[in-house]
Amino acid sequence: MPPSLIAELRAACPNAIVWDEAELATRDPGFDGRNFGASVLVRPRDTQGVAALVRFCAARGLSLVAQGGRTGLAGGAATQPGQVICDLGGLNKIEDIDPSARVAVVQAGTTLGVLQEALAVHGLDPGIDLAARGSATIGGMVSTNAGGIMAFRNGTMRHRVLGLEAVLPDGRIFSDLTRVLKTSAGYDLKHLFVGAEGTLGIVTRVAIRLEPVPGASATALVGVPDAASAQRIVRHFLSSTAARLTAAEILWQRFAAAMQRALGYVPGQLPLEAPCLLVLGLGADSIGAAQAALEDGLAAVWEDAGIIDGLVATSQAQAEAIWRLREETGEIERMHHLPPSFDVSVPGGALDAYVQRIEAGLKKIDPSYAPYVFGHLADGNLHISINTDGPLSHAVHEAIEDVLYEGLNEAGGSFSAEHGVGLEKRDAYERHADPVKQALARSIKEMLDPGNVMNPGKIVSVD
Amino acid sequence: MPPSLIAELRAACPNAIVWDEAELATRDPGFDGRNFGASVLVRPRDTQGVAALVRFCAARGLSLVAQGGRTGLAGGAATQPGQVICDLGGLNKIEDIDPSARVAVVQAGTTLGVLQEALAVHGLDPGIDLAARGSATIGGMVSTNAGGIMAFRNGTMRHRVLGLEAVLPDGRIFSDLTRVLKTSAGYDLKHLFVGAEGTLGIVTRVAIRLEPVPGASATALVGVPDAASAQRIVRHFLSSTAARLTAAEILWQRFAAAMQRALGYVPGQLPLEAPCLLVLGLGADSIGAAQAALEDGLAAVWEDAGIIDGLVATSQAQAEAIWRLREETGEIERMHHLPPSFDVSVPGGALDAYVQRIEAGLKKIDPSYAPYVFGHLADGNLHISINTDGPLSHAVHEAIEDVLYEGLNEAGGSFSAEHGVGLEKRDAYERHADPVKQALARSIKEMLDPGNVMNPGKIVSVD
């Protein structure tokens, strides 16, 4: 990008921070090395600043890629030379918290962790939580329709968004900062921008629905023979009103064993021998009530669910040791270089059959291939990493995708549960998403962004 | 419509029931006399039948209006001579209930009541409830983004829909029968059809997320000085995990007094003297636990919330008497002929100020005007009827709208909370909805329905 263009850019965006290629090369690109492939990064300070940048790029045919915490796992924020990054980090204010109406209005660059902290003093939280909370931003979570561990109860990011402001590809501002849950006042077009990964506009502000946080919580680790057993346990806790189920994470044995080794846990420190491990979180008005509800609930379903063993954490340290098994998934990446990783939603009672099927299918591709499987039991969202170094050849990667995605869409599942499409799942999208849906998506992209300014090449391909 | 065209229609839709004008004149048009203004009604039996009807109409430039239970309150299903009604009553099967995954797949013409009944044996419900449950259909509720009394907990219909199938204006079938909560697999275009009142396509099948029903429930009627006091009570019950708040309805005194008279309640039968009445529903594992949680919760906040009086129902009959006050709103229509009625969402802690402001504003239009106000406290959705006969002149109606809607959109509220836009709120939509949103909505309507076949004149106006 010629220095004169960067000078023009600085002039057009006077309040923005601008990093050129040399500066970008010295900075941390986040979870994806391609994030800083662009020629320039601009960090505006407000919605008007974003709009100025969008108009600048649109007028010159430059393409613009929005970035938040750069923790995306599907390459949705990857960039190339010649592109401009719109970094939302300058829009990081919490504009309003209304505890009585349980609504917050935040700028898109606010991190989930900062918002959680600000809400905690009011006994509230955004109803969504995920491991990357320290860096993931609200705008990025909206743009990928993030899910996380509480989605089974509170929905995904789409269900948390009451209102949204976005800068359109032509620089106009779509302003729908609705703060109420109920509105049936014409097409609810904010949903176009949720999960669109910045291809239809740049989300600048969001009104989020909040949830009251239980006074106390308790954690259990339960060994079960299979996912069906874990589902019976979860059903019991969901149906009971004695306490509030806040987490139901499942770890298949291969993943649990690898994590146990990686974290250096002494064998026997936690009961981790069963074929499947279920991590349960329960909220109640006091710690005693939460622990009692966990113990009573497990006792009530113990026989019927075929529970093998179980432990209700009796200290914060023990609860944290259990959660580290589930959350410190970076350990898998220390065992394998760029292991091929996937993120699917499996519908209904099909989890055990699904895991058996992919175990067998992967072996057919390569007898050494086996999956690490863990995820969000109550909504069927499984994360799967293969025990091999990546990147694989296109053909092998596609063969693995065929095994993992076969019949998933037809059964009502999803080949991308919560990480988005980005670049990684472009092929899968074209091969597995409904053709009528794909055609409509292209029409909408062409209508809203005829110049293909916004994050081109992600999700949909247009000419 | 010439008889030859009707004969052609019968031939094109061989499995459908067809009613001509003469037949329509003998039938009940539902909540809106204009529903049966069309020349012909066609009731297909399945999605392919709907698609055949759509193609027939598209080819001949006939406009098509989808109808479900005909309980809409905004004229969204009103028709005119020359139009064709697509009655979804023939698509009334519950195709699947998966109790373990908590998902049902139903055809669009299924009524809410029938679905509720089928789910009850599994201890589940659709997480949404409203007074017209006996006739309102799932497709109609999707198309108006219905809300009801449990939205504060479970969201509106939009948040209940996991997947959706719709016939597009050109007869193509948009098929997204996702059965999982988490999907981030490209633009989530099903949201275009939710709340679109049949203007972008006809919803034919829906996958709905289900909720476990508490084992037992209890009801209380609480007299409070104002909505702020009621909100403090609700906040307490929402924050506690000892039981599950299932309803929080508010009745302002004028409405409560009118209902008490209309229902012939003996003065003193229920404590109804306070300025505001709060109806609370609480679910728990047993009736005893639910009643105890209500009593304990009210005692805990009694002083802080300034509670005037309260009654926890001790019998089913008493609970029903309380609920009839809230739900038998048809009584207001027996007191006044077509009273002008409104449906707004008021954000945050502004309910008391809002009601005071509209009381004063209405008096300025006519000293005899006063509002009956009731609604869903926990999400700020108020229903308002004026104590006068309708229809009013356009000028007076508009003056009332100005009072009720002034500043609402800017504050993050909504001039249409859960009834839709239809015909009744077309003017309000054009005057109060964000202009960029309106422009986008028109572009989308023109893109998806260039022939303006689907429910023309509702929500958006295109040339």
CSV table of C-alpha atoms in Angstrom, one decimal, chain A residues 101-382:
chain,number,residue,atom,x,y,z
A,101,ALA,CA,-34.2,-3.7,33.5
A,102,ARG,CA,-31.2,-6.1,33.2
A,103,VAL,CA,-29.8,-4.4,30.1
A,104,ALA,CA,-26.3,-3.2,29.3
A,105,VAL,CA,-25.3,-1.0,26.3
A,106,VAL,CA,-21.7,-1.6,25.3
A,107,GLN,CA,-19.3,-0.6,22.5
A,108,ALA,CA,-18.3,-3.5,20.3
A,109,GLY,CA,-14.6,-3.6,21.4
A,110,THR,CA,-15.5,-4.2,25.1
A,111,THR,CA,-14.1,-7.6,26.2
A,112,LEU,CA,-16.4,-10.1,27.7
A,113,GLY,CA,-14.3,-10.2,30.8
A,114,VAL,CA,-14.5,-6.5,31.4
A,115,LEU,CA,-18.2,-6.6,31.0
A,116,GLN,CA,-18.6,-9.5,33.3
A,117,GLU,CA,-16.5,-7.7,36.0
A,118,ALA,CA,-18.6,-4.5,35.7
A,119,LEU,CA,-21.8,-6.5,36.0
A,120,ALA,CA,-20.7,-8.6,38.9
A,121,VAL,CA,-21.2,-5.7,41.4
A,122,HIS,CA,-24.9,-5.7,40.3
A,123,GLY,CA,-25.3,-9.5,40.7
A,124,LEU,CA,-25.7,-9.8,37.0
A,125,ASP,CA,-23.9,-11.3,34.0
A,126,PRO,CA,-24.3,-11.3,30.2
A,127,GLY,CA,-25.7,-14.8,30.3
A,128,ILE,CA,-22.8,-16.1,28.2
A,129,ASP,CA,-19.4,-17.3,29.1
A,130,LEU,CA,-16.5,-18.8,27.2
A,131,ALA,CA,-12.8,-19.6,27.9
A,132,ALA,CA,-11.5,-16.7,25.8
A,133,ARG,CA,-13.3,-14.2,28.0
A,134,GLY,CA,-10.2,-12.1,28.7
A,135,SER,CA,-9.8,-11.1,25.0
A,136,ALA,CA,-12.9,-12.0,23.1
A,137,THR,CA,-14.9,-8.8,22.4
A,138,ILE,CA,-18.7,-8.3,22.4
A,139,GLY,CA,-18.6,-7.2,18.8
A,140,GLY,CA,-16.7,-10.3,17.8
A,141,MET,CA,-19.0,-12.5,19.8
A,142,VAL,CA,-22.0,-11.0,18.1
A,143,SER,CA,-20.3,-11.4,14.7
A,144,THR,CA,-19.6,-15.1,15.2
A,145,ASN,CA,-22.8,-15.7,17.2
A,146,ALA,CA,-20.7,-17.1,20.0
A,147,GLY,CA,-22.2,-19.8,22.3
A,148,GLY,CA,-20.2,-21.0,25.2
A,149,ILE,CA,-21.1,-23.0,28.3
A,150,MET,CA,-24.3,-21.3,29.3
A,151,ALA,CA,-26.0,-21.3,25.9
A,152,PHE,CA,-28.2,-24.3,26.8
A,153,ARG,CA,-29.9,-22.1,29.3
A,154,ASN,CA,-29.5,-18.5,28.0
A,155,GLY,CA,-29.2,-19.0,24.3
A,156,THR,CA,-26.3,-18.0,22.0
A,157,MET,CA,-25.1,-14.4,21.5
A,158,ARG,CA,-27.9,-13.9,19.0
A,159,HIS,CA,-30.4,-14.5,21.9
A,160,ARG,CA,-28.5,-12.1,24.2
A,161,VAL,CA,-28.6,-9.1,21.7
A,162,LEU,CA,-31.6,-6.8,22.3
A,163,GLY,CA,-30.3,-4.1,20.0
A,164,LEU,CA,-27.4,-3.3,17.7
A,165,GLU,CA,-25.8,-0.5,15.8
A,166,ALA,CA,-23.7,-1.3,12.7
A,167,VAL,CA,-22.0,0.7,10.0
A,168,LEU,CA,-23.1,-0.5,6.6
A,169,PRO,CA,-20.8,-1.0,3.7
A,170,ASP,CA,-21.8,2.3,2.2
A,171,GLY,CA,-21.1,4.2,5.5
A,172,ARG,CA,-24.7,4.6,6.6
A,173,ILE,CA,-25.4,3.7,10.2
A,174,PHE,CA,-28.0,1.1,10.9
A,175,SER,CA,-29.3,2.1,14.3
A,176,ASP,CA,-31.4,-0.3,16.3
A,177,LEU,CA,-30.4,0.1,19.9
A,178,THR,CA,-33.6,-1.5,21.2
A,179,ARG,CA,-33.3,-2.2,24.9
A,180,VAL,CA,-36.4,-4.3,25.3
A,181,LEU,CA,-37.0,-8.0,24.7
A,182,LYS,CA,-40.3,-7.7,22.9
A,183,THR,CA,-40.4,-5.9,19.6
A,184,SER,CA,-42.4,-7.0,16.6
A,185,ALA,CA,-42.0,-3.7,14.7
A,186,GLY,CA,-41.1,-4.9,11.2
A,187,TYR,CA,-38.3,-7.1,9.9
A,188,ASP,CA,-35.8,-7.6,12.7
A,189,LEU,CA,-32.8,-6.8,10.6
A,190,LYS,CA,-30.2,-6.8,13.4
A,191,HIS,CA,-30.1,-10.5,13.0
A,192,LEU,CA,-28.5,-10.1,9.6
A,193,PHE,CA,-25.4,-8.7,11.4
A,194,VAL,CA,-25.3,-11.4,14.1
A,195,GLY,CA,-23.1,-14.2,12.8
A,196,ALA,CA,-22.2,-12.4,9.6
A,197,GLU,CA,-18.5,-12.1,10.6
A,198,GLY,CA,-18.3,-8.5,9.5
A,199,THR,CA,-19.3,-9.3,5.9
A,200,LEU,CA,-22.5,-7.1,5.9
A,201,GLY,CA,-21.4,-4.3,8.2
A,202,ILE,CA,-19.3,-3.5,11.2
A,203,VAL,CA,-21.1,-3.9,14.6
A,204,THR,CA,-20.3,-0.8,16.7
A,205,ARG,CA,-22.6,-0.9,19.7
A,206,VAL,CA,-24.8,-3.6,21.3
A,207,ALA,CA,-27.6,-3.7,23.9
A,208,ILE,CA,-27.3,-6.9,25.8
A,209,ARG,CA,-29.8,-8.7,27.9
A,210,LEU,CA,-28.5,-9.6,31.4
A,211,GLU,CA,-29.1,-12.5,33.8
A,212,PRO,CA,-29.1,-12.5,37.6
A,213,VAL,CA,-26.1,-14.5,39.0
A,214,PRO,CA,-27.0,-17.1,41.6
A,215,GLY,CA,-25.6,-16.2,45.0
A,216,ALA,CA,-23.4,-19.3,45.1
A,217,SER,CA,-22.4,-22.2,43.0
A,218,ALA,CA,-21.1,-25.7,43.2
A,219,THR,CA,-19.2,-28.0,40.8
A,220,ALA,CA,-19.3,-31.8,40.4
A,221,LEU,CA,-17.3,-34.2,38.3
A,222,VAL,CA,-19.3,-37.3,37.4
A,223,GLY,CA,-18.1,-40.4,35.6
A,224,VAL,CA,-20.7,-42.0,33.3
A,225,PRO,CA,-20.6,-44.8,30.7
A,226,ASP,CA,-21.8,-42.6,27.8
A,227,ALA,CA,-23.4,-39.4,26.8
A,228,ALA,CA,-26.9,-40.8,27.0
A,229,SER,CA,-26.3,-41.4,30.7
A,230,ALA,CA,-25.0,-37.8,31.1
A,231,GLN,CA,-28.1,-36.5,29.3
A,232,ARG,CA,-30.4,-38.3,31.8
A,233,ILE,CA,-28.5,-36.5,34.6
A,234,VAL,CA,-28.8,-33.2,32.9
A,235,ARG,CA,-32.5,-33.7,32.3
A,236,HIS,CA,-33.0,-34.3,36.0
A,237,PHE,CA,-31.3,-31.1,37.0
A,238,LEU,CA,-33.0,-29.0,34.2
A,239,SER,CA,-36.4,-30.2,35.4
A,240,SER,CA,-35.9,-29.6,39.0
A,241,THR,CA,-36.4,-26.0,40.3
A,242,ALA,CA,-34.4,-26.6,43.5
A,243,ALA,CA,-31.3,-25.0,42.0
A,244,ARG,CA,-30.1,-23.7,38.7
A,245,LEU,CA,-28.0,-25.7,36.3
A,246,THR,CA,-25.3,-23.4,35.0
A,247,ALA,CA,-22.9,-25.8,33.2
A,248,ALA,CA,-23.0,-29.3,31.8
A,249,GLU,CA,-19.8,-30.1,30.0
A,250,ILE,CA,-18.8,-33.5,28.7
A,251,LEU,CA,-15.3,-34.9,28.2
A,252,TRP,CA,-14.7,-38.1,26.5
A,253,GLN,CA,-12.0,-40.4,28.0
A,254,ARG,CA,-9.2,-39.8,25.5
A,255,PHE,CA,-9.5,-36.0,26.0
A,256,ALA,CA,-9.8,-36.3,29.8
A,257,ALA,CA,-6.8,-38.6,30.0
A,258,ALA,CA,-4.7,-36.3,27.8
A,259,MET,CA,-5.6,-33.2,29.8
A,260,GLN,CA,-5.0,-35.0,33.1
A,261,ARG,CA,-1.4,-35.9,31.9
A,262,ALA,CA,-0.8,-32.4,30.4
A,263,LEU,CA,-1.9,-30.7,33.6
A,264,GLY,CA,0.2,-33.0,35.7
A,265,TYR,CA,-2.6,-34.3,37.9
A,266,VAL,CA,-1.7,-37.2,40.2
A,267,PRO,CA,-3.6,-40.3,39.1
A,268,GLY,CA,-6.5,-40.6,41.5
A,269,GLN,CA,-6.5,-36.9,42.3
A,270,LEU,CA,-9.8,-36.7,40.5
A,271,PRO,CA,-12.1,-39.6,39.5
A,272,LEU,CA,-11.3,-39.7,35.7
A,273,GLU,CA,-11.5,-43.3,34.8
A,274,ALA,CA,-15.0,-43.5,33.3
A,275,PRO,CA,-15.6,-43.5,29.5
A,276,CYS,CA,-17.3,-40.1,29.8
A,277,LEU,CA,-16.8,-37.3,32.4
A,278,LEU,CA,-19.6,-34.8,33.1
A,279,VAL,CA,-18.7,-31.5,34.7
A,280,LEU,CA,-21.8,-30.0,36.3
A,281,GLY,CA,-22.2,-26.5,37.7
A,282,LEU,CA,-25.2,-25.6,39.9
A,283,GLY,CA,-26.2,-22.2,41.2
A,284,ALA,CA,-28.2,-21.7,44.3
A,285,ASP,CA,-28.8,-19.1,47.0
A,286,SER,CA,-25.9,-20.5,49.2
A,287,ILE,CA,-23.0,-22.8,48.8
A,288,GLY,CA,-24.5,-25.3,51.1
A,289,ALA,CA,-27.8,-25.3,49.1
A,290,ALA,CA,-25.8,-25.7,45.8
A,291,GLN,CA,-23.7,-28.6,47.1
A,292,ALA,CA,-26.8,-30.2,48.7
A,293,ALA,CA,-28.8,-29.9,45.5
A,294,LEU,CA,-25.9,-31.5,43.5
A,295,GLU,CA,-25.6,-34.4,46.0
A,296,ASP,CA,-29.3,-34.9,46.2
A,297,GLY,CA,-29.8,-34.7,42.5
A,298,LEU,CA,-27.0,-37.2,41.7
A,299,ALA,CA,-28.2,-39.6,44.4
A,300,ALA,CA,-31.7,-39.4,42.9
A,301,VAL,CA,-30.6,-40.4,39.4
A,302,TRP,CA,-27.5,-42.4,40.3
A,303,GLU,CA,-28.9,-45.8,39.5
A,304,ASP,CA,-31.2,-44.9,36.7
A,305,ALA,CA,-28.4,-43.0,34.9
A,306,GLY,CA,-25.8,-45.7,35.6
A,307,ILE,CA,-23.4,-43.3,37.3
A,308,ILE,CA,-19.9,-44.8,37.8
A,309,ASP,CA,-18.4,-42.3,40.2
A,310,GLY,CA,-18.9,-38.7,41.2
A,311,LEU,CA,-17.3,-36.0,43.2
A,312,VAL,CA,-18.9,-32.8,44.4
A,313,ALA,CA,-16.1,-30.3,44.8
A,314,THR,CA,-15.7,-29.2,48.4
A,315,SER,CA,-13.2,-26.4,47.8
A,316,GLN,CA,-12.7,-23.6,45.3
A,317,ALA,CA,-9.3,-25.2,44.4
A,318,GLN,CA,-11.0,-28.5,43.7
A,319,ALA,CA,-13.6,-26.8,41.5
A,320,GLU,CA,-10.9,-25.0,39.6
A,321,ALA,CA,-8.9,-28.2,39.1
A,322,ILE,CA,-12.1,-29.7,37.5
A,323,TRP,CA,-12.6,-26.7,35.3
A,324,ARG,CA,-9.0,-26.6,34.1
A,325,LEU,CA,-9.5,-30.1,32.6
A,326,ARG,CA,-12.3,-28.6,30.4
A,327,GLU,CA,-11.0,-25.2,29.7
A,328,GLU,CA,-7.2,-25.4,29.2
A,329,THR,CA,-7.6,-26.9,25.7
A,330,GLY,CA,-4.5,-25.1,24.6
A,331,GLU,CA,-2.7,-28.2,26.1
A,332,ILE,CA,-3.9,-30.2,23.1
A,333,GLU,CA,-2.1,-27.8,20.8
A,334,ARG,CA,1.1,-28.3,22.8
A,335,MET,CA,0.8,-32.1,22.1
A,336,HIS,CA,0.1,-31.7,18.4
A,337,HIS,CA,1.1,-28.9,16.0
A,338,LEU,CA,-2.0,-27.2,14.7
A,339,PRO,CA,-4.2,-30.3,15.2
A,340,PRO,CA,-7.2,-30.2,12.8
A,341,SER,CA,-10.1,-29.0,15.0
A,342,PHE,CA,-13.8,-29.0,14.5
A,343,ASP,CA,-16.9,-27.6,16.1
A,344,VAL,CA,-20.2,-29.4,15.4
A,345,SER,CA,-23.7,-29.4,16.9
A,346,VAL,CA,-25.2,-32.9,17.0
A,347,PRO,CA,-28.9,-33.1,17.4
A,348,GLY,CA,-30.9,-35.0,19.9
A,349,GLY,CA,-30.0,-38.3,21.5
A,350,ALA,CA,-27.4,-39.1,18.8
A,351,LEU,CA,-24.2,-38.1,20.6
A,352,ASP,CA,-22.9,-41.6,21.4
A,353,ALA,CA,-23.6,-42.9,17.9
A,354,TYR,CA,-22.0,-39.9,16.4
A,355,VAL,CA,-18.8,-40.3,18.4
A,356,GLN,CA,-18.6,-44.0,17.6
A,357,ARG,CA,-19.2,-43.3,13.9
A,358,ILE,CA,-16.4,-40.7,13.7
A,359,GLU,CA,-14.0,-42.9,15.6
A,360,ALA,CA,-14.5,-45.6,13.0
A,361,GLY,CA,-14.5,-43.2,10.1
A,362,LEU,CA,-11.3,-41.5,11.1
A,363,LYS,CA,-9.6,-44.9,11.5
A,364,LYS,CA,-10.5,-45.6,7.9
A,365,ILE,CA,-8.7,-42.5,6.7
A,366,ASP,CA,-5.6,-43.3,8.8
A,367,PRO,CA,-5.4,-46.1,11.4
A,368,SER,CA,-3.6,-43.7,13.8
A,369,TYR,CA,-6.3,-41.0,13.7
A,370,ALA,CA,-8.4,-40.6,16.8
A,371,PRO,CA,-10.5,-37.7,18.1
A,372,TYR,CA,-10.2,-35.8,21.3
A,373,VAL,CA,-13.9,-35.0,22.0
A,374,PHE,CA,-15.4,-32.6,24.5
A,375,GLY,CA,-18.1,-30.0,24.6
A,376,HIS,CA,-21.4,-28.7,25.8
A,377,LEU,CA,-23.6,-31.6,26.5
A,378,ALA,CA,-26.9,-29.9,27.0
A,379,ASP,CA,-26.9,-28.3,23.6
A,380,GLY,CA,-25.1,-31.1,21.7
A,381,ASN,CA,-22.1,-28.9,20.7
A,382,LEU,CA,-19.0,-31.0,20.4
